[in-house]
Amino acid sequence: MENIILIKYGELTTKKDNRKQFINILYNNLNEKIKKYNAKIIKEHARMYIICNEHTSEILDIVSNTFGIHAFNICYKTHTNTEDIKFLALELLKQKKFKTFKVETKRRDKNFPIKSMEFNHVIGSHILKNINNINVDVENPEILVHIEINKEDTYIYFNDIKGLGGYPVGVQQKGLLMLSGGIDSPVAGYLALKRGIKIDAIYFEAIPHTSLNAREKVKALAKELLKYTTDINLYVVSITKLQEEIYKNCDSTYIVTILRRMMYRISEQIANKNEHLVLINGESIGQVASQTLNSMRVINEVVKIPVIRPVACLDKLEIIEMAKKINTYETSILPYEDCCTIFVPRHPVINPKHEKCLKEENKINYEQLIKESIDNTLIINIKDEEQFSDIL
Ligand code: ATP
Ligand code: MG
């Protein structure tokens, strides 16, 4: 049976010129996801329809995970003639439990002889006559019966299902997400995607101090984010040597600050090389010593690229709630170590000083070490078909 999914964009943008581009990107994003199914998308100025012959629930799942969609619905189709519409509306409503309803007709074909208001009455009274114990409520109906009359076909659908909102991924250029195995950074990635940023990710590891399991965990997190985008390049950068040098030579209270400055420097270089316009990370103000305002300032000062911190002002519990919603939480709490959690001093500095950082950093040949790390970057393209190891 043919199913039709109606997609509404809502206010994608107020600028007319952008609107067309936004719709095209949304169309392409959806198309990429549903191309494996027997379905097609019809694109209009104010809405889209997906016509599917199979796998409707999978396609609905895709629609509900696509940014730029504010509401969607399953439409039921019949011929544009009053008797057929009456019949289908009643059949559909008989299967629902409700006390109040309202009919809302939209005549997209103005040649249809009955005006919208009048047609609301025709259908409404037919329903009232045939289903017991229900009423019309124009203010706050439990069920809204939408009837959309086109030239040949009429669509009936009910209350809107809320979409994810946001902007279609790709309406902004690319950003590079600093993705650790923790709870915060996948949420930060999700929020960046929500605003239309196409993300790739960078992960720092320090094998043998961190394990391959930790890397698999990060891949699994990237795979979760793939629901909202078409593919993610994961840049895996080894900083073992750099980290060991810092550990051996620098003031122990400054280890984390310096390590994070190195991560920023490397991220910026990889971003510049690959046309990422911003870095995105999961820093949250005050969460740990390296995330006091003072620390953030001293760490951030080594790069020119803008850094977006989508969860900066959220409480940990709020971040956890989102992580659960996007299904990354259970993976994030798996106990594999991160390079930020090894070699951690007992009392990391909370108010690091700029000059002191420079002095400590000059004890190691970090530019050369950074270059080596970047030269050895492993790039993993995370896509739907990607095979994952079963360590997790
Ligand atoms: P998360 O913040 O994701 O829960 P975390 O708390 O272990 O993980 P923090 O030490 O709070 O990480 O680091 C703050 C941010 O720095 C992370 O959200 C992430 O964006 C970035 N980051 C930390 N470690 C790494 C890493 N190994 N690779 C890439 N980015 C990292
Ligand atoms: Mg954190």
Short mmCIF file of C-alpha atoms and ligand atoms in Angstrom, two decimals:
data_model
loop_
_atom_site.label_atom_id
_atom_site.label_comp_id
_atom_site.label_asym_id
_atom_site.label_seq_id
_atom_site.Cartn_x
_atom_site.Cartn_y
_atom_site.Cartn_z
CA MET A 1 0.00 0.00 0.00
CA GLU A 2 1.16 3.49 -0.78
CA ASN A 3 1.84 5.70 2.22
CA ILE A 4 2.39 9.41 2.16
CA ILE A 5 4.39 11.30 4.75
CA LEU A 6 3.76 15.01 4.85
CA ILE A 7 6.64 17.18 5.98
CA LYS A 8 6.33 20.77 7.11
CA TYR A 9 9.36 23.00 7.43
CA GLY A 10 7.85 25.74 9.53
CA GLU A 11 9.88 28.91 9.52
CA LEU A 12 13.09 27.67 7.98
CA THR A 13 14.36 31.15 7.49
CA THR A 14 12.97 34.59 7.09
CA LYS A 15 15.14 35.40 4.11
CA LYS A 16 13.48 34.52 0.84
CA ASP A 17 16.70 33.77 -1.06
CA ASN A 18 17.88 31.31 1.54
CA ARG A 19 14.62 29.45 1.68
CA LYS A 20 15.05 27.73 -1.64
CA GLN A 21 18.55 26.65 -0.74
CA PHE A 22 17.41 25.34 2.65
CA ILE A 23 14.68 23.30 1.05
CA ASN A 24 17.11 21.84 -1.49
CA ILE A 25 19.52 20.82 1.25
CA LEU A 26 16.76 19.24 3.29
CA TYR A 27 15.61 17.41 0.19
CA ASN A 28 19.11 16.11 -0.51
CA ASN A 29 19.63 15.05 3.10
CA LEU A 30 16.38 13.10 3.15
CA ASN A 31 17.05 11.62 -0.25
CA GLU A 32 20.45 10.36 0.83
CA LYS A 33 18.90 8.60 3.82
CA ILE A 34 15.91 7.04 2.10
CA LYS A 35 17.51 6.13 -1.20
CA LYS A 36 17.83 2.51 -0.15
CA TYR A 37 14.06 2.27 0.11
CA ASN A 38 11.49 2.31 -2.61
CA ALA A 39 10.33 5.85 -1.98
CA LYS A 40 10.31 9.24 -3.60
CA ILE A 41 10.16 12.79 -2.37
CA ILE A 42 8.02 15.51 -3.84
CA LYS A 43 9.25 18.94 -2.95
CA GLU A 44 7.07 22.02 -2.78
CA HIS A 45 7.57 25.54 -1.55
CA ALA A 46 5.91 25.04 1.81
CA ARG A 47 6.12 21.29 2.32
CA MET A 48 7.40 17.97 1.11
CA TYR A 49 5.76 14.63 0.61
CA ILE A 50 7.46 11.29 0.79
CA ILE A 51 5.62 8.65 -1.14
CA CYS A 52 6.61 5.23 0.11
CA ASN A 53 5.48 1.77 -0.81
CA GLU A 54 7.32 -0.09 1.91
CA HIS A 55 9.36 0.44 5.07
CA THR A 56 7.14 3.30 6.18
CA SER A 57 8.14 3.01 9.83
CA GLU A 58 11.86 3.12 8.96
CA ILE A 59 11.26 6.19 6.83
CA LEU A 60 9.23 7.82 9.60
CA ASP A 61 12.18 7.17 11.87
CA ILE A 62 14.48 8.94 9.45
CA VAL A 63 12.09 11.88 9.18
CA SER A 64 11.88 12.18 12.96
CA ASN A 65 15.69 12.37 13.12
CA THR A 66 16.19 14.95 10.39
CA PHE A 67 16.92 18.56 11.29
CA GLY A 68 14.94 21.24 9.50
CA ILE A 69 11.62 19.44 9.86
CA HIS A 70 9.26 21.10 12.29
CA ALA A 71 6.33 18.74 11.93
CA PHE A 72 5.29 15.70 9.99
CA ASN A 73 2.35 13.47 9.52
CA ILE A 74 1.06 10.37 7.81
CA CYS A 75 -1.48 11.24 5.14
CA TYR A 76 -4.24 8.99 3.94
CA LYS A 77 -5.19 9.41 0.33
CA THR A 78 -8.53 9.23 -1.41
CA HIS A 79 -10.14 10.63 -4.56
CA THR A 80 -11.26 14.20 -4.51
CA ASN A 81 -14.98 13.74 -4.23
CA THR A 82 -17.21 14.36 -1.26
CA GLU A 83 -18.48 10.82 -0.73
CA ASP A 84 -15.02 9.26 -0.81
CA ILE A 85 -13.68 11.85 1.61
CA LYS A 86 -16.59 11.35 4.00
CA PHE A 87 -16.06 7.60 3.90
CA LEU A 88 -12.32 7.67 4.55
CA ALA A 89 -12.51 10.33 7.29
CA LEU A 90 -15.08 8.26 9.15
CA GLU A 91 -13.22 4.97 8.71
CA LEU A 92 -10.03 6.51 10.06
CA LEU A 93 -11.70 8.17 13.01
CA LYS A 94 -13.54 5.01 13.98
CA GLN A 95 -10.15 3.51 14.79
CA LYS A 96 -9.27 6.33 17.19
CA LYS A 97 -10.30 6.98 20.78
CA PHE A 98 -11.30 10.60 21.38
CA LYS A 99 -13.97 12.88 22.80
CA THR A 100 -13.51 16.07 20.83
CA PHE A 101 -12.47 16.91 17.30
CA LYS A 102 -12.41 19.63 14.71
CA VAL A 103 -12.24 19.48 10.92
CA GLU A 104 -9.94 21.81 9.07
CA THR A 105 -10.21 21.83 5.31
CA LYS A 106 -7.72 23.34 2.94
CA ARG A 107 -8.86 23.72 -0.63
CA ARG A 108 -5.67 23.69 -2.62
CA ASP A 109 -7.76 23.18 -5.72
CA LYS A 110 -10.00 26.23 -5.81
CA ASN A 111 -12.20 24.57 -8.43
CA PHE A 112 -13.55 22.20 -5.85
CA PRO A 113 -17.17 23.37 -5.56
CA ILE A 114 -17.60 23.41 -1.78
CA LYS A 115 -15.82 26.13 0.17
CA SER A 116 -13.55 25.15 3.03
CA MET A 117 -15.77 26.35 5.90
CA GLU A 118 -18.77 24.66 4.44
CA PHE A 119 -16.83 21.47 3.85
CA ASN A 120 -15.76 21.42 7.50
CA HIS A 121 -19.45 21.23 8.35
CA VAL A 122 -20.18 18.53 5.79
CA ILE A 123 -17.48 16.26 7.17
CA GLY A 124 -17.98 17.27 10.81
CA SER A 125 -21.66 16.48 10.83
CA HIS A 126 -21.07 13.18 9.03
CA ILE A 127 -18.65 12.19 11.79
CA LEU A 128 -20.96 13.36 14.57
CA LYS A 129 -23.83 11.38 13.09
CA ASN A 130 -21.84 8.16 12.95
CA ILE A 131 -19.71 8.09 16.08
CA ASN A 132 -21.33 8.27 19.51
CA ASN A 133 -20.37 10.46 22.45
CA ILE A 134 -18.12 12.90 20.70
CA ASN A 135 -18.26 16.67 20.26
CA VAL A 136 -16.77 19.36 18.14
CA ASP A 137 -14.35 21.61 19.97
CA VAL A 138 -12.98 24.41 17.82
CA GLU A 139 -10.72 25.81 20.52
CA ASN A 140 -8.87 22.81 21.82
CA PRO A 141 -9.80 19.61 20.00
CA GLU A 142 -8.18 16.31 20.88
CA ILE A 143 -8.11 15.39 17.24
CA LEU A 144 -7.61 17.79 14.41
CA VAL A 145 -8.84 16.32 11.15
CA HIS A 146 -6.92 17.95 8.33
CA ILE A 147 -8.45 17.60 4.91
CA GLU A 148 -6.33 18.77 2.06
CA ILE A 149 -8.14 18.90 -1.23
CA ASN A 150 -5.99 18.72 -4.34
CA LYS A 151 -7.16 18.42 -7.91
CA GLU A 152 -7.26 14.64 -8.08
CA ASP A 153 -6.39 13.36 -4.66
CA THR A 154 -7.42 14.44 -1.22
CA TYR A 155 -5.23 13.86 1.80
CA ILE A 156 -6.53 13.32 5.29
CA TYR A 157 -4.21 13.58 8.25
CA PHE A 158 -4.41 14.21 11.95
CA ASN A 159 -2.49 16.06 14.66
CA ASP A 160 1.03 17.09 13.71
CA ILE A 161 3.91 15.03 15.02
CA LYS A 162 6.65 17.31 16.21
CA GLY A 163 9.91 17.13 14.26
CA LEU A 164 13.37 17.93 15.56
CA GLY A 165 13.31 21.50 14.30
CA GLY A 166 16.64 23.21 13.72
CA TYR A 167 18.17 23.77 10.30
CA PRO A 168 18.99 21.15 7.67
CA VAL A 169 22.53 19.89 8.16
CA GLY A 170 24.72 21.56 5.59
CA VAL A 171 23.09 24.98 5.46
CA GLN A 172 26.16 26.09 7.36
CA GLN A 173 29.64 25.07 6.35
CA LYS A 174 31.73 22.49 8.16
CA GLY A 175 32.82 22.38 11.80
CA LEU A 176 35.26 20.09 13.57
CA LEU A 177 33.94 18.45 16.74
CA MET A 178 36.46 17.53 19.41
CA LEU A 179 34.98 14.17 20.27
CA SER A 180 36.13 12.41 23.41
CA GLY A 181 34.50 9.29 24.73
CA GLY A 182 32.73 11.36 27.37
CA ILE A 183 29.15 12.44 27.83
CA ASP A 184 29.44 16.08 26.84
CA SER A 185 31.03 16.13 23.42
CA PRO A 186 28.48 13.96 21.57
CA VAL A 187 25.75 16.25 22.90
CA ALA A 188 27.75 19.26 21.71
CA GLY A 189 27.97 17.60 18.29
CA TYR A 190 24.24 17.00 18.21
CA LEU A 191 23.51 20.63 19.03
CA ALA A 192 25.93 21.86 16.37
CA LEU A 193 24.23 19.61 13.81
CA LYS A 194 20.92 21.06 14.91
CA ARG A 195 21.98 24.49 13.73
CA GLY A 196 22.89 23.11 10.32
CA ILE A 197 26.64 22.69 10.79
CA LYS A 198 28.05 19.72 8.89
CA ILE A 199 30.41 18.12 11.38
CA ASP A 200 33.49 16.00 11.24
CA ALA A 201 35.21 14.85 14.42
CA ILE A 202 38.69 14.73 15.87
CA TYR A 203 39.71 12.25 18.55
CA PHE A 204 43.01 12.28 20.45
CA GLU A 205 44.38 9.02 21.70
CA ALA A 206 47.54 7.98 23.48
CA ILE A 207 48.06 4.30 22.79
CA PRO A 208 49.27 2.30 24.77
CA HIS A 209 48.10 4.50 27.66
CA THR A 210 44.65 4.55 26.08
CA SER A 211 43.21 1.47 24.44
CA LEU A 212 41.74 0.55 21.10
CA ASN A 213 38.51 -0.02 22.98
CA ALA A 214 38.45 3.68 23.78
CA ARG A 215 38.75 4.41 20.06
CA GLU A 216 35.94 1.98 19.25
CA LYS A 217 33.81 3.77 21.78
CA VAL A 218 34.40 7.10 20.03
CA LYS A 219 33.57 5.49 16.70
CA ALA A 220 30.36 4.19 18.20
CA LEU A 221 29.49 7.68 19.42
CA ALA A 222 30.17 9.12 15.98
CA LYS A 223 27.95 6.42 14.54
CA GLU A 224 25.12 7.54 16.82
CA LEU A 225 25.50 11.08 15.49
CA LEU A 226 25.30 9.71 11.98
CA LYS A 227 21.54 9.49 12.45
CA TYR A 228 21.41 13.24 11.95
CA THR A 229 23.91 13.60 9.13
CA THR A 230 25.10 11.69 6.10
CA ASP A 231 28.70 10.91 7.00
CA ILE A 232 31.39 11.94 9.46
CA ASN A 233 35.14 11.94 8.94
CA LEU A 234 36.75 10.93 12.19
CA TYR A 235 40.34 12.17 12.48
CA VAL A 236 42.19 9.98 14.94
CA VAL A 237 45.31 11.73 16.17
CA SER A 238 47.90 10.02 18.32
CA ILE A 239 49.45 12.29 20.92
CA THR A 240 51.33 9.63 22.87
CA LYS A 241 54.77 11.16 22.41
CA LEU A 242 53.58 14.69 23.00
CA GLN A 243 51.82 13.65 26.15
CA GLU A 244 54.81 11.71 27.46
CA GLU A 245 57.08 14.69 26.84
CA ILE A 246 54.71 17.01 28.67
CA TYR A 247 54.51 14.55 31.54
CA LYS A 248 58.27 14.19 31.78
CA ASN A 249 59.22 17.84 31.45
CA CYS A 250 56.49 20.22 32.49
CA ASP A 251 55.23 21.38 35.89
CA SER A 252 52.74 18.71 36.87
CA THR A 253 50.01 21.17 37.86
CA TYR A 254 50.10 22.51 34.29
CA ILE A 255 49.95 19.17 32.49
CA VAL A 256 46.24 19.28 31.67
CA THR A 257 46.29 22.94 30.63
CA ILE A 258 49.21 22.35 28.30
CA LEU A 259 47.80 19.16 26.91
CA ARG A 260 44.60 20.96 26.08
CA ARG A 261 46.48 23.80 24.43
CA MET A 262 48.16 21.17 22.24
CA MET A 263 44.78 19.65 21.38
CA TYR A 264 43.50 23.06 20.34
CA ARG A 265 46.56 23.73 18.21
CA ILE A 266 46.28 20.38 16.44
CA SER A 267 42.53 20.75 15.97
CA GLU A 268 42.98 24.17 14.43
CA GLN A 269 45.55 22.92 11.96
CA ILE A 270 43.41 19.99 10.91
CA ALA A 271 40.38 22.27 10.66
CA ASN A 272 42.25 24.75 8.46
CA LYS A 273 43.46 21.99 6.19
CA ASN A 274 39.99 20.53 5.75
CA GLU A 275 37.87 23.66 5.51
CA HIS A 276 36.28 23.44 8.91
CA LEU A 277 35.37 26.97 9.90
CA VAL A 278 34.93 26.39 13.62
CA LEU A 279 35.90 23.99 16.36
CA ILE A 280 33.13 22.55 18.50
CA ASN A 281 33.68 20.95 21.88
CA GLY A 282 31.89 19.75 24.97
CA GLU A 283 33.40 22.13 27.48
CA SER A 284 31.01 23.21 30.18
CA ILE A 285 31.81 26.17 32.40
CA GLY A 286 33.15 25.16 35.76
CA GLN A 287 32.87 21.41 35.20
CA VAL A 288 36.54 20.70 35.85
CA ALA A 289 39.69 22.71 36.52
CA SER A 290 40.40 23.14 32.82
CA GLN A 291 36.97 24.65 32.30
CA THR A 292 37.05 27.65 34.61
CA LEU A 293 36.75 30.88 32.64
CA ASN A 294 40.37 31.57 33.32
CA SER A 295 41.47 28.14 32.07
CA MET A 296 39.30 28.41 29.00
CA ARG A 297 40.86 31.76 28.19
CA VAL A 298 44.42 30.54 28.56
CA ILE A 299 43.69 27.39 26.57
CA ASN A 300 41.71 29.18 23.87
CA GLU A 301 44.38 31.81 23.28
CA VAL A 302 46.60 29.45 21.27
CA VAL A 303 44.15 29.40 18.35
CA LYS A 304 42.51 31.93 16.06
CA ILE A 305 39.67 29.70 14.88
CA PRO A 306 36.34 30.35 16.63
CA VAL A 307 35.40 27.70 19.20
CA ILE A 308 31.75 26.86 19.74
CA ARG A 309 30.76 25.30 23.04
CA PRO A 310 27.12 24.30 22.73
CA VAL A 311 26.87 22.88 26.26
CA ALA A 312 28.92 25.59 27.97
CA CYS A 313 25.99 26.86 30.00
CA LEU A 314 24.15 23.61 30.65
CA ASP A 315 24.24 21.74 33.96
CA LYS A 316 25.68 18.24 33.88
CA LEU A 317 22.23 16.80 34.57
CA GLU A 318 20.81 18.68 31.61
CA ILE A 319 23.60 17.35 29.41
CA ILE A 320 22.99 13.81 30.66
CA GLU A 321 19.31 14.14 29.89
CA MET A 322 20.11 15.10 26.31
CA ALA A 323 22.71 12.34 26.02
CA LYS A 324 20.04 9.83 27.00
CA LYS A 325 17.63 11.30 24.49
CA ILE A 326 20.13 10.99 21.64
CA ASN A 327 21.17 7.54 22.79
CA THR A 328 24.85 8.29 23.41
CA TYR A 329 24.76 8.09 27.19
CA GLU A 330 25.10 4.34 27.59
CA THR A 331 28.14 4.28 25.32
CA SER A 332 29.68 7.34 26.94
CA ILE A 333 29.67 5.80 30.39
CA LEU A 334 31.58 2.69 29.30
CA PRO A 335 34.71 2.76 31.39
CA TYR A 336 37.47 3.19 28.78
CA GLU A 337 40.05 5.80 29.67
CA ASP A 338 40.54 9.04 27.78
CA CYS A 339 43.91 10.67 27.22
CA CYS A 340 42.67 13.55 29.37
CA THR A 341 42.19 11.23 32.31
CA ILE A 342 45.62 9.62 32.29
CA PHE A 343 48.60 11.38 33.88
CA VAL A 344 46.22 13.74 35.67
CA PRO A 345 47.88 15.63 38.53
CA ARG A 346 46.23 15.63 41.91
CA HIS A 347 45.88 19.40 41.89
CA PRO A 348 45.57 20.76 38.38
CA VAL A 349 45.89 24.53 38.19
CA ILE A 350 42.57 26.38 38.18
CA ASN A 351 44.00 29.78 37.35
CA PRO A 352 46.71 29.05 34.81
CA LYS A 353 48.93 31.92 33.75
CA HIS A 354 49.79 32.70 30.17
CA GLU A 355 53.53 33.26 30.77
CA LYS A 356 53.87 30.13 32.79
CA CYS A 357 52.28 28.08 29.99
CA LEU A 358 54.79 29.46 27.50
CA LYS A 359 57.67 28.74 29.84
CA GLU A 360 56.56 25.16 30.44
CA GLU A 361 55.82 24.53 26.78
CA ASN A 362 59.26 25.75 25.76
CA LYS A 363 60.77 22.87 27.66
CA ILE A 364 59.60 20.55 24.90
CA ASN A 365 59.86 20.66 21.13
CA TYR A 366 56.12 20.74 20.74
CA GLU A 367 55.94 22.11 17.21
CA GLN A 368 57.81 19.12 15.87
CA LEU A 369 55.73 16.73 17.99
CA ILE A 370 52.52 18.34 16.79
CA LYS A 371 53.67 18.00 13.21
CA GLU A 372 54.40 14.30 13.73
CA SER A 373 50.99 13.77 15.28
CA ILE A 374 49.23 15.50 12.43
CA ASP A 375 51.26 13.70 9.77
CA ASN A 376 50.16 10.39 11.22
CA THR A 377 46.47 11.19 11.44
CA LEU A 378 44.23 8.25 10.70
CA ILE A 379 41.03 9.24 8.92
CA ILE A 380 38.02 7.01 9.35
CA ASN A 381 34.97 7.79 7.28
CA ILE A 382 31.98 6.86 9.39
CA LYS A 383 29.05 5.85 7.24
CA ASP A 384 25.98 3.70 7.65
CA GLU A 385 27.67 0.60 6.27
CA GLU A 386 30.72 0.96 8.50
CA GLN A 387 31.47 -2.25 10.31
CA PHE A 388 32.11 -1.96 14.00
CA SER A 389 34.05 -4.29 16.16
CA ASP A 390 32.09 -6.00 18.88
CA ILE A 391 34.32 -5.00 21.78
CA LEU A 392 31.66 -2.69 23.14
P1 ATP B 1 32.96 14.88 27.79
O1 ATP B 1 33.24 16.32 28.10
O2 ATP B 1 32.69 14.60 26.38
O3 ATP B 1 32.05 14.23 28.77
P2 ATP B 1 35.19 14.53 29.25
O4 ATP B 1 34.37 15.16 30.31
O5 ATP B 1 36.01 13.34 29.47
O6 ATP B 1 34.30 14.16 28.08
P3 ATP B 1 36.59 16.90 29.31
O7 ATP B 1 37.83 16.55 29.99
O8 ATP B 1 35.47 17.56 30.00
O9 ATP B 1 36.05 15.63 28.58
O10 ATP B 1 37.00 17.71 28.01
C1 ATP B 1 36.23 18.75 27.52
C2 ATP B 1 36.10 18.67 26.03
O11 ATP B 1 37.38 18.58 25.40
C3 ATP B 1 35.38 17.42 25.59
O12 ATP B 1 33.99 17.59 25.67
C4 ATP B 1 35.85 17.29 24.17
O13 ATP B 1 35.18 18.19 23.31
C5 ATP B 1 37.31 17.72 24.29
N1 ATP B 1 38.14 16.54 24.50
C6 ATP B 1 38.57 16.01 25.65
N2 ATP B 1 39.29 14.89 25.46
C7 ATP B 1 39.34 14.70 24.13
C8 ATP B 1 39.89 13.70 23.27
N3 ATP B 1 40.57 12.68 23.75
N4 ATP B 1 39.71 13.84 21.95
C9 ATP B 1 39.02 14.86 21.44
N5 ATP B 1 38.45 15.81 22.19
C10 ATP B 1 38.60 15.74 23.52
MG MG B 2 33.32 17.18 30.18
#
